């Protein structure tokens, strides 16, 4: 899980909390907020859990929202191992960082958002396209949803 920041005219700086499945490149959660808080990180993770598949572990940086007691407790309560990366080491979060570059190139630099709700709607559409339409070279040129839900079936 990581955070991408950008500005919306008339709104100011916003933060996109995102998660990506390491093996399938599926993005189970992508949420936009005005602030970086543990509550927003928890809401994003809870949203991801709603896809029907629980991660064994999540990798985060050492931002306050991720090392907060409430976030750590939420992970523990859901049997999710929290792995906190070394400071100033974005290489450890390479897949989510690569996703954010794609999101910037294909969405944020192309759309003028009118407000936070509009940005949330467009992010939701983009996530759907990324997961279900856009083929990914790192997983054999299939869409992330194919791999993610195939794995989910094999786990049942």
Short mmCIF file of N, CA and C in Angstrom, two decimals:
data_model
loop_
_atom_site.label_atom_id
_atom_site.label_comp_id
_atom_site.label_asym_id
_atom_site.label_seq_id
_atom_site.Cartn_x
_atom_site.Cartn_y
_atom_site.Cartn_z
N UNK A 1 0.86 -1.16 0.00
CA UNK A 1 0.00 0.00 0.00
C UNK A 1 0.91 1.23 0.00
N UNK A 2 0.49 2.21 -0.78
CA UNK A 2 1.27 3.44 -0.84
C UNK A 2 0.32 4.59 -1.16
N UNK A 3 0.87 5.80 -1.19
CA UNK A 3 0.08 7.00 -1.42
C UNK A 3 0.71 7.82 -2.54
N UNK A 4 -0.15 8.32 -3.44
CA UNK A 4 0.27 9.19 -4.53
C UNK A 4 -0.42 10.53 -4.32
N UNK A 5 0.33 11.62 -4.39
CA UNK A 5 -0.24 12.95 -4.16
C UNK A 5 -0.24 13.76 -5.45
N UNK A 6 -1.31 14.54 -5.63
CA UNK A 6 -1.36 15.51 -6.72
C UNK A 6 -2.35 16.60 -6.34
N UNK A 7 -2.46 17.62 -7.16
CA UNK A 7 -3.34 18.75 -6.85
C UNK A 7 -4.54 18.78 -7.80
N UNK A 8 -5.67 19.18 -7.23
CA UNK A 8 -6.87 19.44 -8.01
C UNK A 8 -7.18 20.92 -7.84
N UNK A 9 -7.31 21.62 -8.96
CA UNK A 9 -7.60 23.05 -8.90
C UNK A 9 -8.89 23.30 -8.12
N UNK A 10 -8.82 24.20 -7.16
CA UNK A 10 -9.97 24.52 -6.34
C UNK A 10 -10.15 23.61 -5.13
N UNK A 11 -9.39 22.51 -5.09
CA UNK A 11 -9.48 21.57 -3.97
C UNK A 11 -8.18 21.57 -3.18
N UNK A 12 -7.06 21.61 -3.92
CA UNK A 12 -5.75 21.55 -3.28
C UNK A 12 -5.14 20.18 -3.43
N UNK A 13 -4.20 19.89 -2.54
CA UNK A 13 -3.50 18.62 -2.60
C UNK A 13 -4.42 17.49 -2.15
N UNK A 14 -4.40 16.40 -2.93
CA UNK A 14 -5.18 15.20 -2.59
C UNK A 14 -4.24 14.01 -2.56
N UNK A 15 -4.69 12.96 -1.90
CA UNK A 15 -3.87 11.76 -1.76
C UNK A 15 -4.65 10.55 -2.25
N UNK A 16 -4.03 9.77 -3.11
CA UNK A 16 -4.62 8.52 -3.58
C UNK A 16 -3.95 7.38 -2.83
N UNK A 17 -4.72 6.66 -2.04
CA UNK A 17 -4.24 5.46 -1.36
C UNK A 17 -4.48 4.30 -2.31
N UNK A 18 -3.43 3.54 -2.59
CA UNK A 18 -3.58 2.42 -3.51
C UNK A 18 -2.91 1.16 -3.00
N UNK A 19 -3.45 0.04 -3.45
CA UNK A 19 -2.88 -1.28 -3.13
C UNK A 19 -2.78 -2.06 -4.44
N UNK A 20 -1.76 -2.90 -4.53
CA UNK A 20 -1.62 -3.76 -5.70
C UNK A 20 -1.21 -5.15 -5.24
N UNK A 21 -1.81 -6.17 -5.84
CA UNK A 21 -1.45 -7.55 -5.53
C UNK A 21 -0.12 -7.84 -6.20
N UNK A 22 0.83 -8.31 -5.43
CA UNK A 22 2.20 -8.51 -5.92
C UNK A 22 2.27 -9.49 -7.09
N UNK A 23 1.50 -10.55 -7.05
CA UNK A 23 1.60 -11.60 -8.07
C UNK A 23 0.77 -11.30 -9.32
N UNK A 24 -0.45 -10.81 -9.14
CA UNK A 24 -1.35 -10.63 -10.28
C UNK A 24 -1.37 -9.21 -10.83
N UNK A 25 -0.86 -8.25 -10.10
CA UNK A 25 -0.90 -6.81 -10.41
C UNK A 25 -2.32 -6.24 -10.33
N UNK A 26 -3.24 -6.99 -9.75
CA UNK A 26 -4.62 -6.53 -9.56
C UNK A 26 -4.62 -5.44 -8.50
N UNK A 27 -5.40 -4.38 -8.73
CA UNK A 27 -5.52 -3.27 -7.78
C UNK A 27 -6.86 -3.41 -7.06
N UNK A 28 -6.86 -3.97 -5.84
CA UNK A 28 -8.13 -4.19 -5.14
C UNK A 28 -8.71 -2.93 -4.50
N UNK A 29 -7.90 -1.90 -4.34
CA UNK A 29 -8.39 -0.66 -3.73
C UNK A 29 -7.63 0.54 -4.25
N UNK A 30 -8.39 1.60 -4.51
CA UNK A 30 -7.83 2.87 -4.95
C UNK A 30 -8.79 3.93 -4.46
N UNK A 31 -8.39 4.68 -3.44
CA UNK A 31 -9.27 5.64 -2.79
C UNK A 31 -8.58 7.00 -2.74
N UNK A 32 -9.37 8.07 -2.83
CA UNK A 32 -8.81 9.42 -2.80
C UNK A 32 -9.33 10.18 -1.58
N UNK A 33 -8.41 10.89 -0.95
CA UNK A 33 -8.72 11.64 0.27
C UNK A 33 -7.94 12.96 0.26
N UNK A 34 -8.36 13.87 1.12
CA UNK A 34 -7.61 15.12 1.28
C UNK A 34 -6.44 14.96 2.25
N UNK A 35 -6.52 13.97 3.14
CA UNK A 35 -5.48 13.85 4.16
C UNK A 35 -4.92 12.44 4.22
N UNK A 36 -3.68 12.35 4.68
CA UNK A 36 -3.03 11.06 4.93
C UNK A 36 -3.27 10.72 6.40
N UNK A 37 -4.22 9.83 6.66
CA UNK A 37 -4.50 9.45 8.04
C UNK A 37 -4.58 7.93 8.15
N UNK A 38 -4.41 7.45 9.37
CA UNK A 38 -4.55 6.02 9.61
C UNK A 38 -5.97 5.57 9.30
N UNK A 39 -6.96 6.42 9.62
CA UNK A 39 -8.36 6.07 9.33
C UNK A 39 -8.57 5.86 7.83
N UNK A 40 -7.95 6.71 7.01
CA UNK A 40 -8.07 6.57 5.56
C UNK A 40 -7.34 5.32 5.07
N UNK A 41 -6.21 5.01 5.67
CA UNK A 41 -5.48 3.79 5.31
C UNK A 41 -6.32 2.56 5.67
N UNK A 42 -6.95 2.60 6.83
CA UNK A 42 -7.81 1.49 7.26
C UNK A 42 -9.00 1.34 6.31
N UNK A 43 -9.62 2.45 5.96
CA UNK A 43 -10.77 2.40 5.04
C UNK A 43 -10.36 1.81 3.69
N UNK A 44 -9.18 2.19 3.20
CA UNK A 44 -8.69 1.65 1.93
C UNK A 44 -8.45 0.15 2.03
N UNK A 45 -7.81 -0.28 3.10
CA UNK A 45 -7.56 -1.71 3.28
C UNK A 45 -8.87 -2.47 3.45
N UNK A 46 -9.81 -1.92 4.20
CA UNK A 46 -11.12 -2.57 4.36
C UNK A 46 -11.82 -2.69 3.02
N UNK A 47 -11.70 -1.67 2.18
CA UNK A 47 -12.27 -1.70 0.84
C UNK A 47 -11.64 -2.81 0.02
N UNK A 48 -10.34 -2.98 0.14
CA UNK A 48 -9.64 -4.05 -0.58
C UNK A 48 -10.10 -5.42 -0.11
N UNK A 49 -10.32 -5.55 1.18
CA UNK A 49 -10.78 -6.84 1.72
C UNK A 49 -12.15 -7.21 1.17
N UNK A 50 -12.91 -6.22 0.74
CA UNK A 50 -14.23 -6.45 0.15
C UNK A 50 -14.18 -7.14 -1.21
N UNK A 51 -13.00 -7.26 -1.81
CA UNK A 51 -12.89 -7.97 -3.09
C UNK A 51 -13.00 -9.47 -2.89
N UNK A 52 -12.97 -9.90 -1.65
CA UNK A 52 -13.13 -11.32 -1.37
C UNK A 52 -11.84 -12.06 -1.11
N UNK A 53 -10.73 -11.38 -1.19
CA UNK A 53 -9.44 -12.05 -0.99
C UNK A 53 -8.61 -11.24 0.00
N UNK A 54 -8.11 -11.90 1.01
CA UNK A 54 -7.34 -11.22 2.05
C UNK A 54 -5.85 -11.46 1.80
N UNK A 55 -5.06 -10.39 1.79
CA UNK A 55 -3.61 -10.60 1.65
C UNK A 55 -3.02 -11.22 2.92
N UNK A 56 -1.98 -12.02 2.73
CA UNK A 56 -1.26 -12.56 3.89
C UNK A 56 -0.42 -11.46 4.54
N UNK A 57 0.06 -10.53 3.70
CA UNK A 57 0.92 -9.45 4.19
C UNK A 57 0.73 -8.23 3.30
N UNK A 58 1.00 -7.06 3.85
CA UNK A 58 1.07 -5.85 3.03
C UNK A 58 2.37 -5.13 3.37
N UNK A 59 2.93 -4.53 2.33
CA UNK A 59 4.20 -3.82 2.44
C UNK A 59 3.89 -2.33 2.38
N UNK A 60 4.36 -1.58 3.35
CA UNK A 60 4.11 -0.15 3.42
C UNK A 60 5.42 0.58 3.74
N UNK A 61 5.40 1.91 3.53
CA UNK A 61 6.54 2.70 3.98
C UNK A 61 6.32 3.05 5.45
N UNK A 62 7.18 3.88 5.99
CA UNK A 62 7.06 4.19 7.42
C UNK A 62 6.31 5.48 7.68
N UNK A 63 5.37 5.82 6.79
CA UNK A 63 4.52 6.98 7.00
C UNK A 63 3.67 6.82 8.26
N UNK A 64 3.37 7.95 8.89
CA UNK A 64 2.61 7.93 10.15
C UNK A 64 1.32 7.13 10.05
N UNK A 65 0.64 7.26 8.91
CA UNK A 65 -0.65 6.58 8.76
C UNK A 65 -0.50 5.06 8.77
N UNK A 66 0.67 4.55 8.36
CA UNK A 66 0.88 3.11 8.30
C UNK A 66 1.50 2.52 9.57
N UNK A 67 2.16 3.36 10.34
CA UNK A 67 2.76 2.85 11.59
C UNK A 67 1.90 3.19 12.81
N UNK A 68 0.78 3.86 12.56
CA UNK A 68 -0.14 4.20 13.65
C UNK A 68 -0.68 2.94 14.31
N UNK A 69 -0.91 3.04 15.59
CA UNK A 69 -1.41 1.89 16.36
C UNK A 69 -2.72 1.35 15.79
N UNK A 70 -3.62 2.25 15.39
CA UNK A 70 -4.92 1.80 14.87
C UNK A 70 -4.78 1.01 13.58
N UNK A 71 -3.85 1.41 12.70
CA UNK A 71 -3.64 0.68 11.45
C UNK A 71 -3.00 -0.68 11.74
N UNK A 72 -1.99 -0.68 12.60
CA UNK A 72 -1.34 -1.94 12.97
C UNK A 72 -2.34 -2.90 13.61
N UNK A 73 -3.21 -2.36 14.45
CA UNK A 73 -4.22 -3.19 15.12
C UNK A 73 -5.22 -3.76 14.11
N UNK A 74 -5.62 -2.94 13.13
CA UNK A 74 -6.55 -3.42 12.09
C UNK A 74 -5.92 -4.58 11.33
N UNK A 75 -4.66 -4.43 10.97
CA UNK A 75 -3.96 -5.52 10.27
C UNK A 75 -3.91 -6.77 11.14
N UNK A 76 -3.54 -6.59 12.39
CA UNK A 76 -3.45 -7.73 13.31
C UNK A 76 -4.81 -8.42 13.48
N UNK A 77 -5.86 -7.64 13.63
CA UNK A 77 -7.21 -8.19 13.80
C UNK A 77 -7.66 -8.98 12.58
N UNK A 78 -7.10 -8.66 11.42
CA UNK A 78 -7.46 -9.34 10.18
C UNK A 78 -6.40 -10.35 9.74
N UNK A 79 -5.48 -10.68 10.65
CA UNK A 79 -4.41 -11.65 10.37
C UNK A 79 -3.60 -11.29 9.12
N UNK A 80 -3.28 -10.01 9.00
CA UNK A 80 -2.46 -9.52 7.89
C UNK A 80 -1.13 -9.07 8.46
N UNK A 81 -0.06 -9.66 7.98
CA UNK A 81 1.28 -9.27 8.44
C UNK A 81 1.62 -7.92 7.83
N UNK A 82 2.06 -7.00 8.66
CA UNK A 82 2.44 -5.66 8.21
C UNK A 82 3.96 -5.61 8.07
N UNK A 83 4.43 -5.36 6.86
CA UNK A 83 5.86 -5.25 6.60
C UNK A 83 6.16 -3.79 6.32
N UNK A 84 6.94 -3.16 7.18
CA UNK A 84 7.28 -1.74 7.03
C UNK A 84 8.65 -1.65 6.39
N UNK A 85 8.71 -1.02 5.22
CA UNK A 85 9.96 -0.90 4.48
C UNK A 85 10.90 0.11 5.10
N UNK A 86 12.13 0.05 4.64
CA UNK A 86 13.14 1.00 5.12
C UNK A 86 12.82 2.40 4.62
N UNK A 87 13.13 3.41 5.42
CA UNK A 87 12.92 4.79 4.98
C UNK A 87 13.70 5.10 3.70
N UNK A 88 13.09 5.89 2.83
CA UNK A 88 13.71 6.35 1.58
C UNK A 88 14.13 5.19 0.69
N UNK A 89 13.32 4.14 0.65
CA UNK A 89 13.62 2.97 -0.18
C UNK A 89 12.40 2.64 -1.04
N UNK A 90 12.11 3.48 -2.06
CA UNK A 90 10.92 3.21 -2.88
C UNK A 90 11.04 1.95 -3.73
N UNK A 91 12.26 1.41 -3.89
CA UNK A 91 12.43 0.19 -4.68
C UNK A 91 11.62 -0.96 -4.08
N UNK A 92 11.46 -0.97 -2.80
CA UNK A 92 10.70 -2.02 -2.14
C UNK A 92 9.22 -1.98 -2.48
N UNK A 93 8.77 -0.85 -3.01
CA UNK A 93 7.38 -0.69 -3.40
C UNK A 93 7.28 -0.48 -4.90
N UNK A 94 8.13 -1.16 -5.64
CA UNK A 94 8.24 -0.94 -7.08
C UNK A 94 6.96 -1.13 -7.87
N UNK A 95 6.18 -2.15 -7.54
CA UNK A 95 4.97 -2.42 -8.33
C UNK A 95 3.91 -1.35 -8.14
N UNK A 96 3.71 -0.89 -6.91
CA UNK A 96 2.72 0.17 -6.70
C UNK A 96 3.23 1.49 -7.27
N UNK A 97 4.53 1.73 -7.17
CA UNK A 97 5.11 2.94 -7.77
C UNK A 97 4.93 2.92 -9.28
N UNK A 98 5.15 1.77 -9.92
CA UNK A 98 4.95 1.64 -11.37
C UNK A 98 3.48 1.87 -11.71
N UNK A 99 2.58 1.32 -10.91
CA UNK A 99 1.15 1.54 -11.14
C UNK A 99 0.83 3.03 -11.06
N UNK A 100 1.37 3.73 -10.05
CA UNK A 100 1.10 5.16 -9.92
C UNK A 100 1.62 5.94 -11.13
N UNK A 101 2.74 5.53 -11.71
CA UNK A 101 3.24 6.18 -12.94
C UNK A 101 2.25 5.99 -14.08
N UNK A 102 1.73 4.77 -14.22
CA UNK A 102 0.73 4.49 -15.25
C UNK A 102 -0.52 5.33 -15.00
N UNK A 103 -0.98 5.38 -13.75
CA UNK A 103 -2.16 6.16 -13.39
C UNK A 103 -1.95 7.63 -13.72
N UNK A 104 -0.76 8.15 -13.43
CA UNK A 104 -0.48 9.55 -13.74
C UNK A 104 -0.51 9.78 -15.26
N UNK A 105 0.18 8.91 -16.00
CA UNK A 105 0.28 9.07 -17.45
C UNK A 105 -1.07 8.90 -18.15
N UNK A 106 -1.85 7.90 -17.74
CA UNK A 106 -3.08 7.57 -18.46
C UNK A 106 -4.33 8.24 -17.91
N UNK A 107 -4.26 8.81 -16.71
CA UNK A 107 -5.45 9.44 -16.14
C UNK A 107 -5.19 10.86 -15.64
N UNK A 108 -4.34 11.00 -14.66
CA UNK A 108 -4.20 12.29 -13.98
C UNK A 108 -3.71 13.39 -14.91
N UNK A 109 -2.78 13.07 -15.80
CA UNK A 109 -2.29 14.10 -16.73
C UNK A 109 -3.26 14.35 -17.89
N UNK A 110 -4.29 13.52 -18.02
CA UNK A 110 -5.22 13.62 -19.14
C UNK A 110 -6.58 14.24 -18.78
N UNK A 111 -6.92 14.25 -17.50
CA UNK A 111 -8.26 14.67 -17.07
C UNK A 111 -8.15 15.87 -16.13
N UNK A 112 -9.02 16.85 -16.34
CA UNK A 112 -9.13 17.98 -15.42
C UNK A 112 -10.29 17.65 -14.48
N UNK A 113 -9.96 17.39 -13.23
CA UNK A 113 -10.98 17.01 -12.25
C UNK A 113 -11.68 18.26 -11.73
N UNK A 114 -13.00 18.21 -11.66
CA UNK A 114 -13.76 19.37 -11.19
C UNK A 114 -13.81 19.45 -9.67
N UNK A 115 -13.75 18.28 -9.01
CA UNK A 115 -13.79 18.24 -7.55
C UNK A 115 -13.37 16.85 -7.09
N UNK A 116 -13.41 16.63 -5.79
CA UNK A 116 -12.98 15.35 -5.22
C UNK A 116 -13.88 14.19 -5.68
N UNK A 117 -15.18 14.44 -5.76
CA UNK A 117 -16.11 13.38 -6.21
C UNK A 117 -15.83 12.98 -7.65
N UNK A 118 -15.56 13.96 -8.50
CA UNK A 118 -15.23 13.66 -9.90
C UNK A 118 -13.94 12.85 -9.98
N UNK A 119 -12.95 13.22 -9.19
CA UNK A 119 -11.69 12.47 -9.18
C UNK A 119 -11.92 11.04 -8.71
N UNK A 120 -12.75 10.86 -7.68
CA UNK A 120 -13.04 9.51 -7.18
C UNK A 120 -13.72 8.67 -8.26
N UNK A 121 -14.67 9.25 -8.97
CA UNK A 121 -15.36 8.55 -10.05
C UNK A 121 -14.39 8.13 -11.15
N UNK A 122 -13.52 9.05 -11.56
CA UNK A 122 -12.56 8.74 -12.63
C UNK A 122 -11.53 7.71 -12.17
N UNK A 123 -11.11 7.79 -10.91
CA UNK A 123 -10.18 6.78 -10.38
C UNK A 123 -10.83 5.39 -10.36
N UNK A 124 -12.09 5.35 -10.01
CA UNK A 124 -12.82 4.08 -10.00
C UNK A 124 -12.90 3.49 -11.41
N UNK A 125 -13.21 4.33 -12.38
CA UNK A 125 -13.25 3.87 -13.78
C UNK A 125 -11.88 3.39 -14.24
N UNK A 126 -10.85 4.15 -13.89
CA UNK A 126 -9.50 3.77 -14.28
C UNK A 126 -9.10 2.44 -13.67
N UNK A 127 -9.42 2.24 -12.40
CA UNK A 127 -9.11 0.98 -11.73
C UNK A 127 -9.81 -0.18 -12.43
N UNK A 128 -11.06 0.01 -12.81
CA UNK A 128 -11.79 -1.03 -13.53
C UNK A 128 -11.14 -1.36 -14.86
N UNK A 129 -10.73 -0.33 -15.59
CA UNK A 129 -10.06 -0.54 -16.87
C UNK A 129 -8.71 -1.23 -16.67
N UNK A 130 -7.95 -0.77 -15.69
CA UNK A 130 -6.63 -1.35 -15.42
C UNK A 130 -6.76 -2.82 -15.05
N UNK A 131 -7.71 -3.16 -14.21
CA UNK A 131 -7.86 -4.54 -13.74
C UNK A 131 -8.48 -5.48 -14.77
N UNK A 132 -9.39 -4.97 -15.60
CA UNK A 132 -10.21 -5.83 -16.44
C UNK A 132 -10.00 -5.71 -17.94
N UNK A 133 -9.30 -4.66 -18.39
CA UNK A 133 -9.14 -4.44 -19.83
C UNK A 133 -7.66 -4.34 -20.22
N UNK A 134 -6.90 -3.60 -19.47
CA UNK A 134 -5.51 -3.31 -19.81
C UNK A 134 -4.62 -4.54 -19.59
N UNK A 135 -4.00 -5.02 -20.65
CA UNK A 135 -3.12 -6.18 -20.56
C UNK A 135 -1.78 -5.76 -19.95
N UNK A 136 -1.17 -6.67 -19.21
CA UNK A 136 0.04 -6.36 -18.46
C UNK A 136 1.18 -7.27 -18.88
N UNK A 137 2.27 -6.68 -19.35
CA UNK A 137 3.42 -7.46 -19.80
C UNK A 137 4.08 -8.29 -18.72
N UNK A 138 4.05 -7.82 -17.50
CA UNK A 138 4.70 -8.52 -16.40
C UNK A 138 4.02 -9.82 -16.00
N UNK A 139 2.81 -10.04 -16.51
CA UNK A 139 2.07 -11.27 -16.18
C UNK A 139 1.63 -12.01 -17.44
N UNK A 140 2.43 -11.91 -18.48
CA UNK A 140 2.17 -12.68 -19.70
C UNK A 140 1.09 -12.10 -20.59
N UNK A 141 0.91 -10.79 -20.57
CA UNK A 141 -0.03 -10.06 -21.42
C UNK A 141 -1.48 -10.49 -21.22
N UNK A 142 -1.83 -10.80 -19.97
CA UNK A 142 -3.23 -10.99 -19.62
C UNK A 142 -3.64 -9.83 -18.73
N UNK A 143 -4.93 -9.70 -18.47
CA UNK A 143 -5.37 -8.62 -17.58
C UNK A 143 -5.23 -9.09 -16.13
N UNK A 144 -4.93 -8.18 -15.22
CA UNK A 144 -4.73 -8.57 -13.83
C UNK A 144 -5.89 -9.36 -13.22
N UNK A 145 -7.12 -9.03 -13.56
CA UNK A 145 -8.27 -9.73 -12.97
C UNK A 145 -8.25 -11.22 -13.31
N UNK A 146 -7.81 -11.57 -14.52
CA UNK A 146 -7.74 -12.99 -14.89
C UNK A 146 -6.86 -13.76 -13.91
N UNK A 147 -5.70 -13.23 -13.64
CA UNK A 147 -4.76 -13.91 -12.75
C UNK A 147 -5.23 -13.88 -11.30
N UNK A 148 -5.73 -12.74 -10.87
CA UNK A 148 -6.17 -12.56 -9.48
C UNK A 148 -7.30 -13.53 -9.13
N UNK A 149 -8.33 -13.57 -9.97
CA UNK A 149 -9.48 -14.41 -9.66
C UNK A 149 -9.23 -15.88 -9.96
N UNK A 150 -8.31 -16.18 -10.87
CA UNK A 150 -7.91 -17.57 -11.09
C UNK A 150 -7.24 -18.10 -9.83
N UNK A 151 -6.36 -17.30 -9.24
CA UNK A 151 -5.69 -17.68 -7.99
C UNK A 151 -6.71 -17.83 -6.86
N UNK A 152 -7.68 -16.94 -6.84
CA UNK A 152 -8.69 -16.98 -5.79
C UNK A 152 -9.45 -18.30 -5.85
N UNK A 153 -9.80 -18.74 -7.07
CA UNK A 153 -10.51 -20.02 -7.23
C UNK A 153 -9.65 -21.18 -6.75
N UNK A 154 -8.36 -21.13 -7.07
CA UNK A 154 -7.48 -22.24 -6.69
C UNK A 154 -7.25 -22.29 -5.17
N UNK A 155 -7.47 -21.18 -4.48
CA UNK A 155 -7.30 -21.15 -3.03
C UNK A 155 -8.53 -21.69 -2.30
N UNK A 156 -9.66 -21.75 -3.00
CA UNK A 156 -10.90 -22.19 -2.35
C UNK A 156 -11.01 -23.69 -2.26
#
